[in-house]
Amino acid sequence: MATTVPSIAAERLPALLAAMPKAELHIHIEGSLEPELIFALAQRNGVAIPYASVEELRRAYAFTNLQSFLDIYYAGASVLLREQDFHDMAWAYLQRAAADNVVRAEIFFDPQTHTARGVSMETVINGLHRACQAAKAQLGVDAELILCFLRHLSEEDAFATLEQALPLRDKFIGVGLDSSELGHPPEKFARVFAQCRLHGLHLVAHAGEEGPPAYVWAALDVLKVERIDHGVQSARDGALMERLARDRIPLTVCPLSNLKLCVFPTLADHNLRALLDAGLVATVNSDDPAYFGGYMNQNFLQTFAATGLGARHAWQLAANSFEGSFAGPARKREYLDRLDAAFATIAAAA
Ligand code: ADE
Ligand code: ZN
């Protein structure tokens, strides 16, 4: 942990968490689709949805595990048809991110959810990319896209998806692996990840959200990913924890997601502090904020309130988010300077 973090009074912690610059490395853009926007897009596109009102839809957001959430999440995405829809969804997220002082967002999208409904890859990527460009110009948020393969589908399907996306290669920086984890180990996607690597794409994968430490090992050793999404189950395997710490493999942890999907019974039981204490490059992220009750700052505020983490942890988590990002070295240095400046300002105001 850095030795230069100025001391900040406990009552200033919420203001600090909100004001500090941070990177979000684990956000599914389809998971930022708020019920109000689902209804607006359903009406705009003439798509029927099986809920009478925004309130009724929100009441359905009571999840018992990952799969119970995914069923509703994929149904919600069915209102997205046109390029403008993808743009509007991403733009809404990016405005919220900017308000939370997110200065960099590396955004997941699930093209197979859309191409399976007859929406073209160009429609999806061009709409999202236009919002990312606007965010850089108008909000000062460096926004990049990461294409995720759905692991409940076949590797053949993933290869077809990659082929459709490659003409738009300059509009996304990496690939990931998401959807139903249990029963779909990383090994299933070994060949397509190897191919993506040859294309110079960054590689990440969800592992150890509900799945065992063995899935995290396989993501590292078979898929050769640079970051692990979630990874909280790694704490069950001491040798794995040592490996993650030694190789400085970032974990993109999502506390409110873990709470809502019953990975931990309460936020106070979350193992974020243990991951930091073990020297891991753990970060805080929102995953699917429209479904899990909070964007970035809510994840920080609620987790810190429940676990008693303090200002030094806040600095470490923000610094980890920049270190773990796919920004270049000069940009990372700039982000860290901004982080230190924000801490100095808050300390001086106390
Ligand atoms: N897709 C969207 N959110 C996800 C999560 N938390 N785990 C796996 N796949 C997802
Ligand atoms: Zn996720």
XYZ file of C-alpha atoms and ligand atoms in Angstrom:
361
model
C 0.000 0.000 0.000
C 1.237 3.518 -0.778
C 2.913 5.392 2.044
C 1.936 8.825 0.746
C -1.833 8.631 1.359
C -2.729 11.656 3.525
C -4.806 10.997 6.620
C -8.469 11.818 6.127
C -11.118 12.019 8.861
C -13.665 9.191 8.861
C -16.556 11.599 8.298
C -14.911 12.740 5.047
C -14.772 9.179 3.705
C -18.072 9.232 1.755
C -17.069 12.510 0.066
C -13.660 11.046 -0.717
C -15.112 7.861 -2.227
C -17.427 9.911 -4.423
C -14.828 12.473 -5.506
C -11.808 10.270 -6.167
C -11.127 9.476 -9.825
C -11.526 5.774 -10.610
C -11.704 3.288 -13.477
C -14.579 0.879 -13.983
C -13.306 -2.402 -15.445
C -16.374 -4.619 -15.047
C -19.636 -3.242 -16.394
C -21.952 -5.125 -18.763
C -23.566 -2.419 -20.817
C -26.781 -4.457 -21.119
C -26.790 -4.536 -17.313
C -26.989 -0.737 -17.235
C -30.389 -0.811 -18.950
C -32.701 0.798 -16.394
C -36.367 -0.330 -16.311
C -37.460 3.130 -17.513
C -35.247 2.822 -20.591
C -36.446 -0.761 -21.200
C -40.016 0.527 -21.320
C -39.109 3.535 -23.493
C -37.233 1.349 -26.010
C -39.998 -1.282 -25.998
C -42.467 1.427 -26.978
C -40.123 3.037 -29.539
C -39.508 -0.344 -31.218
C -42.935 -1.961 -30.780
C -41.488 -4.807 -28.684
C -43.843 -6.544 -26.206
C -42.501 -7.120 -22.696
C -44.238 -9.347 -20.144
C -44.453 -6.654 -17.423
C -47.230 -4.073 -17.025
C -45.099 -1.328 -15.472
C -41.638 -0.214 -14.447
C -42.545 -1.058 -10.850
C -43.655 -4.583 -11.763
C -40.415 -5.143 -13.659
C -38.350 -3.841 -10.751
C -40.209 -6.179 -8.388
C -38.988 -9.115 -10.500
C -35.391 -8.212 -9.590
C -35.192 -10.655 -6.674
C -32.407 -13.067 -7.511
C -31.250 -16.255 -5.829
C -28.175 -16.971 -7.981
C -26.482 -15.990 -11.250
C -28.859 -17.923 -13.516
C -31.997 -16.401 -11.969
C -30.566 -12.985 -12.861
C -29.369 -13.912 -16.370
C -32.865 -15.058 -17.407
C -34.272 -11.569 -16.699
C -31.183 -9.770 -18.012
C -31.390 -11.422 -21.451
C -35.157 -10.740 -21.611
C -34.506 -7.044 -20.847
C -31.978 -6.802 -23.694
C -34.640 -7.882 -26.223
C -35.823 -4.252 -26.592
C -32.503 -3.265 -28.243
C -32.889 -3.283 -32.014
C -31.364 -0.208 -33.676
C -27.990 1.472 -33.571
C -29.533 4.429 -31.758
C -30.799 2.084 -28.999
C -27.277 0.812 -28.321
C -25.965 4.368 -28.363
C -28.647 5.637 -25.973
C -28.053 2.774 -23.513
C -24.286 3.386 -23.455
C -24.667 7.153 -23.287
C -26.970 6.857 -20.249
C -24.360 4.687 -18.511
C -21.468 6.981 -19.422
C -23.247 10.035 -18.027
C -23.787 8.191 -14.732
C -20.159 7.040 -14.750
C -18.931 10.606 -15.260
C -21.100 11.765 -12.337
C -19.354 9.128 -10.182
C -15.916 10.434 -11.258
C -15.191 7.384 -13.367
C -12.458 8.664 -15.698
C -12.031 5.400 -17.584
C -14.570 2.672 -18.391
C -13.787 -0.625 -20.106
C -17.253 -1.779 -21.099
C -18.428 -5.340 -21.775
C -21.051 -6.080 -24.382
C -22.727 -9.384 -25.293
C -23.169 -9.385 -29.095
C -24.584 -12.921 -29.264
C -27.609 -11.769 -27.232
C -28.389 -9.434 -30.118
C -27.165 -11.223 -33.247
C -29.279 -14.249 -32.220
C -32.321 -11.938 -32.602
C -31.288 -10.788 -36.087
C -29.552 -7.557 -35.013
C -26.323 -7.071 -36.981
C -22.881 -6.868 -35.378
C -22.421 -3.429 -37.015
C -25.590 -2.121 -35.376
C -24.381 -3.215 -31.937
C -20.766 -2.095 -32.155
C -21.329 1.137 -34.067
C -24.001 2.323 -31.628
C -21.860 1.565 -28.573
C -18.713 2.979 -30.157
C -20.405 6.269 -31.070
C -21.356 6.733 -27.407
C -17.769 5.952 -26.338
C -16.403 8.562 -28.737
C -18.881 11.135 -27.437
C -17.907 10.295 -23.847
C -14.263 11.042 -24.583
C -15.117 14.346 -26.233
C -17.947 15.587 -24.024
C -17.561 13.905 -20.616
C -13.808 13.383 -20.326
C -14.357 9.636 -19.815
C -11.968 7.310 -21.672
C -14.417 4.608 -22.759
C -13.389 1.379 -24.490
C -15.301 -1.768 -25.487
C -14.661 -5.436 -24.649
C -16.619 -8.076 -26.580
C -17.802 -10.968 -24.391
C -18.524 -14.481 -25.582
C -21.471 -16.214 -23.908
C -20.076 -19.329 -22.242
C -23.400 -21.227 -22.248
C -23.129 -21.268 -26.062
C -20.606 -23.305 -28.052
C -17.044 -22.394 -28.963
C -18.118 -22.681 -32.598
C -20.658 -19.916 -31.968
C -17.912 -17.833 -30.360
C -15.708 -18.296 -33.454
C -18.579 -17.162 -35.704
C -19.064 -14.127 -33.466
C -15.363 -13.260 -33.650
C -15.467 -13.505 -37.437
C -18.436 -11.106 -37.583
C -16.669 -8.647 -35.266
C -13.210 -8.626 -36.860
C -14.098 -6.096 -39.590
C -14.797 -3.723 -36.657
C -11.580 -4.676 -34.846
C -10.532 -1.066 -34.283
C -13.685 -0.399 -32.236
C -13.026 -2.858 -29.377
C -9.886 -3.535 -27.359
C -10.425 -7.031 -26.029
C -12.607 -10.065 -25.457
C -14.132 -11.582 -22.337
C -16.181 -14.575 -21.256
C -19.445 -14.266 -19.345
C -22.899 -15.790 -18.689
C -23.623 -19.059 -16.818
C -20.360 -20.099 -15.174
C -21.056 -23.474 -13.545
C -20.718 -26.315 -16.055
C -18.978 -24.076 -18.607
C -15.285 -24.048 -17.654
C -12.758 -21.797 -19.417
C -11.201 -24.779 -21.265
C -14.297 -24.861 -23.491
C -13.023 -21.630 -25.130
C -9.275 -22.390 -25.341
C -9.038 -22.225 -29.134
C -11.071 -19.074 -29.671
C -9.103 -17.220 -26.974
C -5.845 -18.333 -28.608
C -7.128 -16.907 -31.876
C -8.099 -13.616 -30.223
C -4.618 -13.392 -28.764
C -3.139 -13.633 -32.258
C -5.293 -10.648 -33.208
C -3.683 -8.625 -30.413
C -6.867 -8.405 -28.372
C -6.734 -8.053 -24.599
C -8.117 -11.131 -22.809
C -10.286 -11.278 -19.681
C -12.757 -13.842 -18.334
C -15.338 -14.214 -15.605
C -14.089 -16.900 -13.233
C -14.615 -17.698 -9.578
C -17.890 -15.797 -9.294
C -19.884 -18.924 -8.417
C -17.403 -21.364 -9.938
C -14.485 -23.049 -8.164
C -10.827 -21.908 -7.947
C -10.068 -24.459 -10.710
C -11.899 -22.164 -13.160
C -9.628 -19.273 -12.161
C -6.518 -21.434 -12.701
C -7.849 -22.428 -16.134
C -8.641 -18.842 -17.086
C -5.025 -17.944 -16.270
C -3.209 -20.991 -17.634
C -5.424 -22.100 -20.522
C -7.060 -18.887 -21.729
C -4.059 -16.760 -20.645
C -6.230 -13.887 -19.483
C -4.765 -10.640 -18.153
C -7.563 -10.019 -15.614
C -10.059 -12.156 -13.745
C -13.638 -10.868 -13.542
C -15.013 -11.451 -10.023
C -12.532 -14.098 -8.811
C -13.810 -13.916 -5.230
C -13.809 -17.734 -4.899
C -9.991 -17.613 -5.262
C -9.815 -17.014 -1.516
C -10.595 -20.736 -1.074
C -7.183 -21.677 -2.577
C -4.003 -20.398 -0.929
C -1.732 -21.294 -3.840
C -4.028 -19.451 -6.221
C -3.997 -16.361 -3.996
C -0.190 -16.426 -4.070
C -0.188 -16.728 -7.847
C -2.632 -13.813 -8.273
C -0.589 -11.629 -5.917
C 2.780 -12.588 -7.440
C 1.687 -11.962 -11.035
C -0.359 -8.879 -10.129
C -3.428 -10.265 -11.880
C -6.261 -7.792 -11.286
C -9.591 -9.050 -9.912
C -12.600 -6.983 -10.976
C -14.727 -7.450 -7.864
C -18.399 -6.416 -7.863
C -19.684 -6.220 -4.265
C -23.346 -5.292 -4.826
C -23.586 -7.933 -7.557
C -22.178 -10.547 -5.176
C -24.725 -9.492 -2.570
C -27.726 -9.556 -4.943
C -26.723 -12.916 -6.455
C -26.223 -14.424 -2.990
C -22.489 -15.069 -3.389
C -22.114 -13.553 0.107
C -25.005 -13.442 2.595
C -24.345 -9.792 3.533
C -21.929 -7.059 2.407
C -20.225 -7.292 5.804
C -19.287 -10.876 4.874
C -17.649 -9.809 1.604
C -13.985 -10.807 1.257
C -12.741 -7.607 -0.423
C -10.635 -6.687 2.619
C -9.053 -10.165 2.679
C -8.183 -9.879 -1.020
C -6.500 -6.494 -0.415
C -4.721 -7.762 2.695
C -3.318 -10.646 0.632
C -1.786 -8.088 -1.748
C -4.094 -8.756 -4.688
C -4.846 -6.073 -7.278
C -8.536 -6.046 -6.334
C -10.845 -3.387 -7.787
C -14.459 -2.324 -7.176
C -16.965 -2.368 -10.041
C -20.719 -2.359 -10.653
C -21.273 -5.375 -13.000
C -24.983 -4.804 -13.836
C -25.889 -1.632 -11.938
C -29.485 -1.318 -13.152
C -30.235 -4.749 -11.680
C -28.097 -4.750 -8.549
C -29.030 -1.414 -6.997
C -26.041 0.795 -7.596
C -23.432 2.271 -9.905
C -19.773 2.735 -8.965
C -20.072 5.130 -6.057
C -22.869 3.123 -4.456
C -20.644 0.052 -4.631
C -17.863 1.944 -2.867
C -20.095 3.677 -0.312
C -22.111 0.630 0.711
C -19.109 -1.707 0.817
C -17.005 0.680 2.896
C -19.909 1.294 5.296
C -20.476 -2.447 5.741
C -16.865 -3.589 6.023
C -15.142 -0.670 7.756
C -12.556 -0.104 5.027
C -10.868 3.313 5.212
C -9.154 6.028 3.166
C -5.987 4.003 2.505
C -8.098 1.181 1.074
C -9.943 3.724 -1.072
C -6.657 4.976 -2.500
C -5.468 1.407 -3.099
C -8.683 0.356 -4.856
C -8.616 3.400 -7.150
C -4.889 2.926 -7.854
C -5.550 -0.760 -8.575
C -8.285 0.182 -11.039
C -5.800 2.261 -13.016
C -3.015 -0.317 -12.799
C -5.450 -3.037 -13.898
C -6.815 -1.034 -16.817
C -5.650 -1.436 -20.408
C -4.561 2.196 -20.637
C -1.004 2.904 -21.765
C 1.722 3.674 -19.197
C 1.619 7.475 -19.664
C -2.149 7.531 -19.248
C -1.896 5.368 -16.128
C 0.613 7.806 -14.635
C -1.763 10.682 -15.403
C -4.669 8.893 -13.678
C -2.526 8.233 -10.596
C -1.473 11.889 -10.443
C -5.129 12.873 -10.552
C -5.867 10.394 -7.765
C -3.154 11.874 -5.542
C -4.365 15.400 -6.318
C -7.939 14.458 -5.313
C -6.702 13.009 -2.011
C -4.607 16.119 -1.306
C -7.610 18.367 -1.979
C -9.903 16.431 0.351
C -7.219 16.259 3.072
C -6.646 20.010 2.817
C -10.386 20.747 3.058
C -10.820 18.723 6.261
N -23.449 -11.255 -17.560
C -23.891 -10.121 -16.992
N -23.577 -10.117 -15.690
C -22.915 -11.266 -15.427
C -22.331 -11.841 -14.270
N -22.357 -11.230 -13.089
N -21.748 -13.052 -14.378
C -21.715 -13.673 -15.547
N -22.253 -13.184 -16.667
C -22.846 -11.981 -16.615
Zn -19.922 -9.583 -14.889
